[in-house]
């Protein structure tokens, strides 16, 4: 067999290998059923599985030291693309992607600049602006609350957009914000989330937005118990406490992960309101809480952000909330 034919055969085998390779997803702290960020990724992969009839590999880390080990294990099995869920996976994705240059990788919520890595980031500030506007419209006290998970710039980005949206509706609005912690455990501490929410309620807050993964479940329960309103995050969480959930700030991690599994595209993808990457949720669980006037104002704000007429501050661009 000639060298040329051997080369063609090798190329065909490699193409066949990539066609047969299973995708893999490594969920971050909190697990795939956190009713929030990880679960959105799980939903996206399940949609891909149902549509294609194919399977995928997955792993749920329970401590931070497992990230690199899990991603390497997937690479050794020949999985491609390997999708890391959450900014915390970035260093491990970068390291393993260099070791396995013929495999494809992806990271959600961080940028890894390598030729075989797709990075998906979101304009969380835009969706947060809209739910902040909703909070200000629904609030009777003029005080809105925010409970973040781990105190990192990404979560400050949510908080800053939320505050700007509230002030857009009510320039005299006050916002009280708290972060749950400084480690990965902050994403899965419902008891602490409930305590922070109750403390905010005692200061006059009557609408609270949680961007805290599984910790948010405690925030929503506290809101229900105290007759206040809450706002969910990432997935549509309106069903968790119907009548208490004013809305949820949708971060379409499901769409991002589905798209990566379907067609990996190296480079950076940025998803905002214009791209359908973020939004707010209206369904049967919260329809009675959102009036026609509120919806009209939200639609106007959304159009203004998409057109560029309304500029939403990005905490991560300035490392400060400049509004």
PDB file of N, CA and C in Angstrom, residues 34-137:
ATOM      1  N   UNK A  34     -28.871  20.132  40.838  1.00  0.00           N
ATOM      2  CA  UNK A  34     -28.864  21.288  41.754  1.00  0.00           C
ATOM      3  C   UNK A  34     -30.029  22.242  41.493  1.00  0.00           C
ATOM      4  N   UNK A  35     -30.891  21.900  40.521  1.00  0.00           N
ATOM      5  CA  UNK A  35     -32.043  22.722  40.128  1.00  0.00           C
ATOM      6  C   UNK A  35     -31.619  24.089  39.585  1.00  0.00           C
ATOM      7  N   UNK A  36     -30.352  24.201  39.193  1.00  0.00           N
ATOM      8  CA  UNK A  36     -29.826  25.497  38.765  1.00  0.00           C
ATOM      9  C   UNK A  36     -28.838  25.321  37.612  1.00  0.00           C
ATOM     10  N   UNK A  37     -27.596  25.739  37.835  1.00  0.00           N
ATOM     11  CA  UNK A  37     -26.565  25.821  36.800  1.00  0.00           C
ATOM     12  C   UNK A  37     -26.225  24.449  36.206  1.00  0.00           C
ATOM     13  N   UNK A  38     -25.825  23.506  37.066  1.00  0.00           N
ATOM     14  CA  UNK A  38     -25.463  22.174  36.581  1.00  0.00           C
ATOM     15  C   UNK A  38     -26.648  21.470  35.924  1.00  0.00           C
ATOM     16  N   UNK A  39     -27.820  21.641  36.514  1.00  0.00           N
ATOM     17  CA  UNK A  39     -28.997  20.961  35.974  1.00  0.00           C
ATOM     18  C   UNK A  39     -29.362  21.479  34.586  1.00  0.00           C
ATOM     19  N   UNK A  40     -29.088  22.752  34.345  1.00  0.00           N
ATOM     20  CA  UNK A  40     -29.317  23.305  33.006  1.00  0.00           C
ATOM     21  C   UNK A  40     -28.415  22.597  31.996  1.00  0.00           C
ATOM     22  N   UNK A  41     -27.160  22.363  32.386  1.00  0.00           N
ATOM     23  CA  UNK A  41     -26.230  21.643  31.503  1.00  0.00           C
ATOM     24  C   UNK A  41     -26.716  20.215  31.268  1.00  0.00           C
ATOM     25  N   UNK A  42     -27.190  19.573  32.317  1.00  0.00           N
ATOM     26  CA  UNK A  42     -27.729  18.212  32.215  1.00  0.00           C
ATOM     27  C   UNK A  42     -28.912  18.174  31.236  1.00  0.00           C
ATOM     28  N   UNK A  43     -29.785  19.171  31.342  1.00  0.00           N
ATOM     29  CA  UNK A  43     -30.951  19.251  30.451  1.00  0.00           C
ATOM     30  C   UNK A  43     -30.515  19.351  28.994  1.00  0.00           C
ATOM     31  N   UNK A  44     -29.478  20.155  28.744  1.00  0.00           N
ATOM     32  CA  UNK A  44     -28.967  20.313  27.386  1.00  0.00           C
ATOM     33  C   UNK A  44     -28.397  19.025  26.828  1.00  0.00           C
ATOM     34  N   UNK A  45     -27.646  18.286  27.671  1.00  0.00           N
ATOM     35  CA  UNK A  45     -27.074  17.024  27.225  1.00  0.00           C
ATOM     36  C   UNK A  45     -28.157  15.973  26.991  1.00  0.00           C
ATOM     37  N   UNK A  46     -29.179  15.978  27.843  1.00  0.00           N
ATOM     38  CA  UNK A  46     -30.268  15.018  27.682  1.00  0.00           C
ATOM     39  C   UNK A  46     -31.049  15.290  26.394  1.00  0.00           C
ATOM     40  N   UNK A  47     -31.197  16.564  26.052  1.00  0.00           N
ATOM     41  CA  UNK A  47     -31.859  16.916  24.790  1.00  0.00           C
ATOM     42  C   UNK A  47     -31.048  16.387  23.611  1.00  0.00           C
ATOM     43  N   UNK A  48     -29.731  16.591  23.673  1.00  0.00           N
ATOM     44  CA  UNK A  48     -28.844  16.090  22.606  1.00  0.00           C
ATOM     45  C   UNK A  48     -28.951  14.566  22.509  1.00  0.00           C
ATOM     46  N   UNK A  49     -28.958  13.882  23.645  1.00  0.00           N
ATOM     47  CA  UNK A  49     -29.055  12.421  23.683  1.00  0.00           C
ATOM     48  C   UNK A  49     -30.352  11.924  23.050  1.00  0.00           C
ATOM     49  N   UNK A  50     -31.459  12.607  23.402  1.00  0.00           N
ATOM     50  CA  UNK A  50     -32.767  12.209  22.879  1.00  0.00           C
ATOM     51  C   UNK A  50     -32.850  12.420  21.375  1.00  0.00           C
ATOM     52  N   UNK A  51     -32.308  13.535  20.909  1.00  0.00           N
ATOM     53  CA  UNK A  51     -32.395  13.852  19.474  1.00  0.00           C
ATOM     54  C   UNK A  51     -31.503  12.963  18.621  1.00  0.00           C
ATOM     55  N   UNK A  52     -30.335  12.630  19.137  1.00  0.00           N
ATOM     56  CA  UNK A  52     -29.361  11.878  18.335  1.00  0.00           C
ATOM     57  C   UNK A  52     -29.438  10.373  18.551  1.00  0.00           C
ATOM     58  N   UNK A  53     -30.003   9.956  19.686  1.00  0.00           N
ATOM     59  CA  UNK A  53     -30.022   8.536  20.012  1.00  0.00           C
ATOM     60  C   UNK A  53     -28.663   8.034  20.477  1.00  0.00           C
ATOM     61  N   UNK A  54     -27.737   8.972  20.684  1.00  0.00           N
ATOM     62  CA  UNK A  54     -26.377   8.611  21.129  1.00  0.00           C
ATOM     63  C   UNK A  54     -26.267   8.762  22.648  1.00  0.00           C
ATOM     64  N   UNK A  55     -25.134   8.337  23.184  1.00  0.00           N
ATOM     65  CA  UNK A  55     -24.908   8.433  24.628  1.00  0.00           C
ATOM     66  C   UNK A  55     -23.756   9.394  24.919  1.00  0.00           C
ATOM     67  N   UNK A  56     -23.642   9.763  26.185  1.00  0.00           N
ATOM     68  CA  UNK A  56     -22.523  10.606  26.604  1.00  0.00           C
ATOM     69  C   UNK A  56     -22.033  10.154  27.974  1.00  0.00           C
ATOM     70  N   UNK A  57     -20.809  10.519  28.277  1.00  0.00           N
ATOM     71  CA  UNK A  57     -20.226  10.205  29.576  1.00  0.00           C
ATOM     72  C   UNK A  57     -20.419  11.396  30.500  1.00  0.00           C
ATOM     73  N   UNK A  58     -20.491  11.144  31.803  1.00  0.00           N
ATOM     74  CA  UNK A  58     -20.617  12.267  32.742  1.00  0.00           C
ATOM     75  C   UNK A  58     -19.995  11.918  34.082  1.00  0.00           C
ATOM     76  N   UNK A  59     -19.655  12.956  34.804  1.00  0.00           N
ATOM     77  CA  UNK A  59     -19.103  12.786  36.149  1.00  0.00           C
ATOM     78  C   UNK A  59     -19.497  13.989  36.988  1.00  0.00           C
ATOM     79  N   UNK A  60     -19.890  13.757  38.231  1.00  0.00           N
ATOM     80  CA  UNK A  60     -20.232  14.824  39.169  1.00  0.00           C
ATOM     81  C   UNK A  60     -19.145  14.913  40.226  1.00  0.00           C
ATOM     82  N   UNK A  61     -18.424  16.017  40.240  1.00  0.00           N
ATOM     83  CA  UNK A  61     -17.364  16.131  41.242  1.00  0.00           C
ATOM     84  C   UNK A  61     -17.965  16.500  42.601  1.00  0.00           C
ATOM     85  N   UNK A  62     -17.375  15.988  43.647  1.00  0.00           N
ATOM     86  CA  UNK A  62     -17.817  16.306  45.012  1.00  0.00           C
ATOM     87  C   UNK A  62     -16.777  17.110  45.775  1.00  0.00           C
ATOM     88  N   UNK A  63     -15.557  17.186  45.241  1.00  0.00           N
ATOM     89  CA  UNK A  63     -14.567  18.110  45.800  1.00  0.00           C
ATOM     90  C   UNK A  63     -13.671  18.596  44.670  1.00  0.00           C
ATOM     91  N   UNK A  64     -13.060  19.736  44.878  1.00  0.00           N
ATOM     92  CA  UNK A  64     -12.354  20.439  43.806  1.00  0.00           C
ATOM     93  C   UNK A  64     -11.167  19.666  43.250  1.00  0.00           C
ATOM     94  N   UNK A  65     -10.600  18.764  44.060  1.00  0.00           N
ATOM     95  CA  UNK A  65      -9.432  18.012  43.605  1.00  0.00           C
ATOM     96  C   UNK A  65      -9.777  16.993  42.525  1.00  0.00           C
ATOM     97  N   UNK A  66     -11.061  16.717  42.329  1.00  0.00           N
ATOM     98  CA  UNK A  66     -11.478  15.703  41.357  1.00  0.00           C
ATOM     99  C   UNK A  66     -11.554  16.227  39.926  1.00  0.00           C
ATOM    100  N   UNK A  67     -11.522  17.539  39.756  1.00  0.00           N
ATOM    101  CA  UNK A  67     -11.745  18.108  38.423  1.00  0.00           C
ATOM    102  C   UNK A  67     -10.758  17.581  37.388  1.00  0.00           C
ATOM    103  N   UNK A  68      -9.484  17.757  37.659  1.00  0.00           N
ATOM    104  CA  UNK A  68      -8.466  17.341  36.683  1.00  0.00           C
ATOM    105  C   UNK A  68      -8.521  15.836  36.432  1.00  0.00           C
ATOM    106  N   UNK A  69      -8.679  15.065  37.488  1.00  0.00           N
ATOM    107  CA  UNK A  69      -8.736  13.606  37.382  1.00  0.00           C
ATOM    108  C   UNK A  69      -9.897  13.166  36.495  1.00  0.00           C
ATOM    109  N   UNK A  70     -11.055  13.786  36.694  1.00  0.00           N
ATOM    110  CA  UNK A  70     -12.247  13.416  35.925  1.00  0.00           C
ATOM    111  C   UNK A  70     -12.080  13.755  34.450  1.00  0.00           C
ATOM    112  N   UNK A  71     -11.562  14.945  34.159  1.00  0.00           N
ATOM    113  CA  UNK A  71     -11.381  15.368  32.768  1.00  0.00           C
ATOM    114  C   UNK A  71     -10.344  14.496  32.073  1.00  0.00           C
ATOM    115  N   UNK A  72      -9.259  14.153  32.778  1.00  0.00           N
ATOM    116  CA  UNK A  72      -8.238  13.291  32.187  1.00  0.00           C
ATOM    117  C   UNK A  72      -8.801  11.894  31.900  1.00  0.00           C
ATOM    118  N   UNK A  73      -9.613  11.381  32.805  1.00  0.00           N
ATOM    119  CA  UNK A  73     -10.206  10.058  32.618  1.00  0.00           C
ATOM    120  C   UNK A  73     -11.075  10.040  31.353  1.00  0.00           C
ATOM    121  N   UNK A  74     -11.834  11.122  31.153  1.00  0.00           N
ATOM    122  CA  UNK A  74     -12.669  11.209  29.952  1.00  0.00           C
ATOM    123  C   UNK A  74     -11.802  11.250  28.691  1.00  0.00           C
ATOM    124  N   UNK A  75     -10.705  11.996  28.753  1.00  0.00           N
ATOM    125  CA  UNK A  75      -9.804  12.111  27.600  1.00  0.00           C
ATOM    126  C   UNK A  75      -9.144  10.764  27.291  1.00  0.00           C
ATOM    127  N   UNK A  76      -8.764  10.037  28.316  1.00  0.00           N
ATOM    128  CA  UNK A  76      -8.137   8.729  28.115  1.00  0.00           C
ATOM    129  C   UNK A  76      -9.104   7.743  27.470  1.00  0.00           C
ATOM    130  N   UNK A  77     -10.412   7.959  27.681  1.00  0.00           N
ATOM    131  CA  UNK A  77     -11.433   7.110  27.052  1.00  0.00           C
ATOM    132  C   UNK A  77     -11.742   7.554  25.622  1.00  0.00           C
ATOM    133  N   UNK A  78     -11.131   8.675  25.213  1.00  0.00           N
ATOM    134  CA  UNK A  78     -11.335   9.167  23.858  1.00  0.00           C
ATOM    135  C   UNK A  78     -12.591   9.999  23.672  1.00  0.00           C
ATOM    136  N   UNK A  79     -13.200  10.444  24.770  1.00  0.00           N
ATOM    137  CA  UNK A  79     -14.407  11.264  24.687  1.00  0.00           C
ATOM    138  C   UNK A  79     -14.102  12.593  23.997  1.00  0.00           C
ATOM    139  N   UNK A  80     -15.065  13.076  23.214  1.00  0.00           N
ATOM    140  CA  UNK A  80     -14.884  14.354  22.516  1.00  0.00           C
ATOM    141  C   UNK A  80     -16.232  14.826  21.963  1.00  0.00           C
ATOM    142  N   UNK A  81     -16.628  16.078  22.247  1.00  0.00           N
ATOM    143  CA  UNK A  81     -15.932  17.039  23.106  1.00  0.00           C
ATOM    144  C   UNK A  81     -16.127  16.734  24.594  1.00  0.00           C
ATOM    145  N   UNK A  82     -15.171  17.167  25.388  1.00  0.00           N
ATOM    146  CA  UNK A  82     -15.263  17.063  26.845  1.00  0.00           C
ATOM    147  C   UNK A  82     -15.624  18.451  27.362  1.00  0.00           C
ATOM    148  N   UNK A  83     -16.781  18.548  28.030  1.00  0.00           N
ATOM    149  CA  UNK A  83     -17.316  19.851  28.433  1.00  0.00           C
ATOM    150  C   UNK A  83     -17.204  20.026  29.944  1.00  0.00           C
ATOM    151  N   UNK A  84     -16.473  21.042  30.356  1.00  0.00           N
ATOM    152  CA  UNK A  84     -16.342  21.371  31.776  1.00  0.00           C
ATOM    153  C   UNK A  84     -17.376  22.422  32.146  1.00  0.00           C
ATOM    154  N   UNK A  85     -18.190  22.127  33.151  1.00  0.00           N
ATOM    155  CA  UNK A  85     -19.251  23.045  33.558  1.00  0.00           C
ATOM    156  C   UNK A  85     -18.759  23.922  34.711  1.00  0.00           C
ATOM    157  N   UNK A  86     -18.618  25.206  34.445  1.00  0.00           N
ATOM    158  CA  UNK A  86     -18.221  26.144  35.496  1.00  0.00           C
ATOM    159  C   UNK A  86     -16.794  26.623  35.364  1.00  0.00           C
ATOM    160  N   UNK A  87     -16.584  27.858  35.816  1.00  0.00           N
ATOM    161  CA  UNK A  87     -15.266  28.511  35.713  1.00  0.00           C
ATOM    162  C   UNK A  87     -14.174  27.721  36.423  1.00  0.00           C
ATOM    163  N   UNK A  88     -14.547  26.973  37.458  1.00  0.00           N
ATOM    164  CA  UNK A  88     -13.565  26.226  38.242  1.00  0.00           C
ATOM    165  C   UNK A  88     -12.875  25.124  37.468  1.00  0.00           C
ATOM    166  N   UNK A  89     -13.413  24.750  36.312  1.00  0.00           N
ATOM    167  CA  UNK A  89     -12.828  23.672  35.506  1.00  0.00           C
ATOM    168  C   UNK A  89     -11.743  24.195  34.560  1.00  0.00           C
ATOM    169  N   UNK A  90     -11.593  25.504  34.478  1.00  0.00           N
ATOM    170  CA  UNK A  90     -10.748  26.099  33.426  1.00  0.00           C
ATOM    171  C   UNK A  90      -9.303  25.613  33.440  1.00  0.00           C
ATOM    172  N   UNK A  91      -8.660  25.632  34.587  1.00  0.00           N
ATOM    173  CA  UNK A  91      -7.241  25.244  34.625  1.00  0.00           C
ATOM    174  C   UNK A  91      -7.061  23.781  34.239  1.00  0.00           C
ATOM    175  N   UNK A  92      -8.009  22.940  34.642  1.00  0.00           N
ATOM    176  CA  UNK A  92      -7.917  21.512  34.301  1.00  0.00           C
ATOM    177  C   UNK A  92      -8.170  21.299  32.814  1.00  0.00           C
ATOM    178  N   UNK A  93      -9.159  21.992  32.252  1.00  0.00           N
ATOM    179  CA  UNK A  93      -9.426  21.900  30.809  1.00  0.00           C
ATOM    180  C   UNK A  93      -8.194  22.344  30.026  1.00  0.00           C
ATOM    181  N   UNK A  94      -7.597  23.450  30.443  1.00  0.00           N
ATOM    182  CA  UNK A  94      -6.415  23.967  29.740  1.00  0.00           C
ATOM    183  C   UNK A  94      -5.275  22.950  29.749  1.00  0.00           C
ATOM    184  N   UNK A  95      -5.037  22.351  30.905  1.00  0.00           N
ATOM    185  CA  UNK A  95      -3.943  21.393  31.053  1.00  0.00           C
ATOM    186  C   UNK A  95      -4.181  20.136  30.213  1.00  0.00           C
ATOM    187  N   UNK A  96      -5.381  19.567  30.316  1.00  0.00           N
ATOM    188  CA  UNK A  96      -5.660  18.301  29.624  1.00  0.00           C
ATOM    189  C   UNK A  96      -5.803  18.522  28.121  1.00  0.00           C
ATOM    190  N   UNK A  97      -6.356  19.672  27.720  1.00  0.00           N
ATOM    191  CA  UNK A  97      -6.502  19.964  26.289  1.00  0.00           C
ATOM    192  C   UNK A  97      -5.143  20.038  25.595  1.00  0.00           C
ATOM    193  N   UNK A  98      -4.141  20.497  26.321  1.00  0.00           N
ATOM    194  CA  UNK A  98      -2.777  20.545  25.771  1.00  0.00           C
ATOM    195  C   UNK A  98      -2.199  19.135  25.638  1.00  0.00           C
ATOM    196  N   UNK A  99      -2.543  18.266  26.575  1.00  0.00           N
ATOM    197  CA  UNK A  99      -2.035  16.898  26.565  1.00  0.00           C
ATOM    198  C   UNK A  99      -2.711  16.034  25.491  1.00  0.00           C
ATOM    199  N   UNK A 100      -3.960  16.414  25.137  1.00  0.00           N
ATOM    200  CA  UNK A 100      -4.725  15.650  24.144  1.00  0.00           C
ATOM    201  C   UNK A 100      -5.178  16.593  23.014  1.00  0.00           C
ATOM    202  N   UNK A 101      -4.229  17.067  22.206  1.00  0.00           N
ATOM    203  CA  UNK A 101      -4.546  18.083  21.191  1.00  0.00           C
ATOM    204  C   UNK A 101      -5.495  17.609  20.096  1.00  0.00           C
ATOM    205  N   UNK A 102      -5.676  16.298  19.932  1.00  0.00           N
ATOM    206  CA  UNK A 102      -6.565  15.795  18.884  1.00  0.00           C
ATOM    207  C   UNK A 102      -8.012  15.643  19.359  1.00  0.00           C
ATOM    208  N   UNK A 103      -8.242  15.848  20.640  1.00  0.00           N
ATOM    209  CA  UNK A 103      -9.603  15.816  21.183  1.00  0.00           C
ATOM    210  C   UNK A 103     -10.135  17.237  21.310  1.00  0.00           C
ATOM    211  N   UNK A 104     -11.445  17.376  21.312  1.00  0.00           N
ATOM    212  CA  UNK A 104     -12.071  18.686  21.499  1.00  0.00           C
ATOM    213  C   UNK A 104     -12.555  18.848  22.935  1.00  0.00           C
ATOM    214  N   UNK A 105     -12.461  20.074  23.425  1.00  0.00           N
ATOM    215  CA  UNK A 105     -12.871  20.402  24.789  1.00  0.00           C
ATOM    216  C   UNK A 105     -13.724  21.666  24.765  1.00  0.00           C
ATOM    217  N   UNK A 106     -14.470  21.882  25.836  1.00  0.00           N
ATOM    218  CA  UNK A 106     -15.246  23.123  25.978  1.00  0.00           C
ATOM    219  C   UNK A 106     -15.321  23.486  27.443  1.00  0.00           C
ATOM    220  N   UNK A 107     -15.478  24.760  27.705  1.00  0.00           N
ATOM    221  CA  UNK A 107     -15.597  25.277  29.076  1.00  0.00           C
ATOM    222  C   UNK A 107     -16.736  26.295  29.102  1.00  0.00           C
ATOM    223  N   UNK A 108     -17.577  26.183  30.102  1.00  0.00           N
ATOM    224  CA  UNK A 108     -18.683  27.127  30.285  1.00  0.00           C
ATOM    225  C   UNK A 108     -18.335  28.090  31.401  1.00  0.00           C
ATOM    226  N   UNK A 109     -18.424  29.365  31.152  1.00  0.00           N
ATOM    227  CA  UNK A 109     -18.208  30.445  32.129  1.00  0.00           C
ATOM    228  C   UNK A 109     -16.755  30.869  32.311  1.00  0.00           C
ATOM    229  N   UNK A 110     -15.889  30.485  31.391  1.00  0.00           N
ATOM    230  CA  UNK A 110     -14.504  30.948  31.438  1.00  0.00           C
ATOM    231  C   UNK A 110     -13.919  30.801  30.036  1.00  0.00           C
ATOM    232  N   UNK A 111     -12.832  31.508  29.789  1.00  0.00           N
ATOM    233  CA  UNK A 111     -12.191  31.450  28.479  1.00  0.00           C
ATOM    234  C   UNK A 111     -10.859  30.720  28.582  1.00  0.00           C
ATOM    235  N   UNK A 112     -10.688  29.687  27.772  1.00  0.00           N
ATOM    236  CA  UNK A 112      -9.420  28.972  27.632  1.00  0.00           C
ATOM    237  C   UNK A 112      -9.013  29.103  26.167  1.00  0.00           C
ATOM    238  N   UNK A 113      -7.946  29.802  25.930  1.00  0.00           N
ATOM    239  CA  UNK A 113      -7.535  30.138  24.563  1.00  0.00           C
ATOM    240  C   UNK A 113      -6.604  29.063  23.990  1.00  0.00           C
ATOM    241  N   UNK A 114      -7.207  27.995  23.488  1.00  0.00           N
ATOM    242  CA  UNK A 114      -6.459  26.929  22.834  1.00  0.00           C
ATOM    243  C   UNK A 114      -7.219  26.526  21.557  1.00  0.00           C
ATOM    244  N   UNK A 115      -6.503  26.018  20.547  1.00  0.00           N
ATOM    245  CA  UNK A 115      -7.152  25.713  19.265  1.00  0.00           C
ATOM    246  C   UNK A 115      -8.186  24.596  19.308  1.00  0.00           C
ATOM    247  N   UNK A 116      -8.176  23.774  20.360  1.00  0.00           N
ATOM    248  CA  UNK A 116      -9.150  22.677  20.461  1.00  0.00           C
ATOM    249  C   UNK A 116     -10.165  22.899  21.579  1.00  0.00           C
ATOM    250  N   UNK A 117     -10.296  24.159  22.021  1.00  0.00           N
ATOM    251  CA  UNK A 117     -11.226  24.472  23.113  1.00  0.00           C
ATOM    252  C   UNK A 117     -12.253  25.511  22.668  1.00  0.00           C
ATOM    253  N   UNK A 118     -13.520  25.235  22.958  1.00  0.00           N
ATOM    254  CA  UNK A 118     -14.594  26.215  22.774  1.00  0.00           C
ATOM    255  C   UNK A 118     -14.950  26.795  24.142  1.00  0.00           C
ATOM    256  N   UNK A 119     -14.926  28.098  24.250  1.00  0.00           N
ATOM    257  CA  UNK A 119     -15.259  28.781  25.502  1.00  0.00           C
ATOM    258  C   UNK A 119     -16.612  29.462  25.352  1.00  0.00           C
ATOM    259  N   UNK A 120     -17.523  29.192  26.275  1.00  0.00           N
ATOM    260  CA  UNK A 120     -18.856  29.795  26.230  1.00  0.00           C
ATOM    261  C   UNK A 120     -19.050  30.679  27.459  1.00  0.00           C
ATOM    262  N   UNK A 121     -19.256  31.959  27.225  1.00  0.00           N
ATOM    263  CA  UNK A 121     -19.508  32.893  28.319  1.00  0.00           C
ATOM    264  C   UNK A 121     -20.818  33.633  28.053  1.00  0.00           C
ATOM    265  N   UNK A 122     -21.361  34.223  29.097  1.00  0.00           N
ATOM    266  CA  UNK A 122     -22.677  34.846  29.009  1.00  0.00           C
ATOM    267  C   UNK A 122     -22.624  36.305  29.473  1.00  0.00           C
ATOM    268  N   UNK A 123     -23.578  37.085  28.994  1.00  0.00           N
ATOM    269  CA  UNK A 123     -23.750  38.455  29.489  1.00  0.00           C
ATOM    270  C   UNK A 123     -24.793  38.411  30.609  1.00  0.00           C
ATOM    271  N   UNK A 124     -24.366  37.834  31.741  1.00  0.00           N
ATOM    272  CA  UNK A 124     -25.286  37.674  32.879  1.00  0.00           C
ATOM    273  C   UNK A 124     -25.858  39.001  33.343  1.00  0.00           C
ATOM    274  N   UNK A 125     -25.090  40.075  33.151  1.00  0.00           N
ATOM    275  CA  UNK A 125     -25.547  41.383  33.611  1.00  0.00           C
ATOM    276  C   UNK A 125     -26.824  41.819  32.898  1.00  0.00           C
ATOM    277  N   UNK A 126     -27.013  41.370  31.647  1.00  0.00           N
ATOM    278  CA  UNK A 126     -28.202  41.782  30.886  1.00  0.00           C
ATOM    279  C   UNK A 126     -29.470  41.122  31.425  1.00  0.00           C
ATOM    280  N   UNK A 127     -29.413  39.826  31.670  1.00  0.00           N
ATOM    281  CA  UNK A 127     -30.572  39.148  32.248  1.00  0.00           C
ATOM    282  C   UNK A 127     -30.843  39.616  33.659  1.00  0.00           C
ATOM    283  N   UNK A 128     -29.772  39.874  34.411  1.00  0.00           N
ATOM    284  CA  UNK A 128     -29.912  40.352  35.788  1.00  0.00           C
ATOM    285  C   UNK A 128     -30.537  41.742  35.831  1.00  0.00           C
ATOM    286  N   UNK A 129     -30.219  42.566  34.851  1.00  0.00           N
ATOM    287  CA  UNK A 129     -30.833  43.900  34.745  1.00  0.00           C
ATOM    288  C   UNK A 129     -32.352  43.764  34.666  1.00  0.00           C
ATOM    289  N   UNK A 130     -32.822  42.844  33.824  1.00  0.00           N
ATOM    290  CA  UNK A 130     -34.266  42.680  33.641  1.00  0.00           C
ATOM    291  C   UNK A 130     -34.956  42.200  34.914  1.00  0.00           C
ATOM    292  N   UNK A 131     -34.341  41.235  35.628  1.00  0.00           N
ATOM    293  CA  UNK A 131     -35.001  40.755  36.848  1.00  0.00           C
ATOM    294  C   UNK A 131     -34.870  41.787  37.970  1.00  0.00           C
ATOM    295  N   UNK A 132     -33.836  42.633  37.901  1.00  0.00           N
ATOM    296  CA  UNK A 132     -33.733  43.735  38.853  1.00  0.00           C
ATOM    297  C   UNK A 132     -34.842  44.748  38.635  1.00  0.00           C
ATOM    298  N   UNK A 133     -35.146  44.996  37.360  1.00  0.00           N
ATOM    299  CA  UNK A 133     -36.258  45.891  37.019  1.00  0.00           C
ATOM    300  C   UNK A 133     -37.575  45.305  37.519  1.00  0.00           C
ATOM    301  N   UNK A 134     -37.743  43.993  37.341  1.00  0.00           N
ATOM    302  CA  UNK A 134     -38.956  43.319  37.828  1.00  0.00           C
ATOM    303  C   UNK A 134     -39.072  43.434  39.339  1.00  0.00           C
ATOM    304  N   UNK A 135     -37.943  43.241  40.027  1.00  0.00           N
ATOM    305  CA  UNK A 135     -37.929  43.312  41.494  1.00  0.00           C
ATOM    306  C   UNK A 135     -38.377  44.692  41.964  1.00  0.00           C
ATOM    307  N   UNK A 136     -37.855  45.739  41.324  1.00  0.00           N
ATOM    308  CA  UNK A 136     -38.210  47.106  41.719  1.00  0.00           C
ATOM    309  C   UNK A 136     -39.685  47.394  41.453  1.00  0.00           C
ATOM    310  N   UNK A 137     -40.219  46.839  40.365  1.00  0.00           N
ATOM    311  CA  UNK A 137     -41.636  47.053  40.057  1.00  0.00           C
ATOM    312  C   UNK A 137     -42.540  46.315  41.037  1.00  0.00           C
TER     313      UNK A 137
END
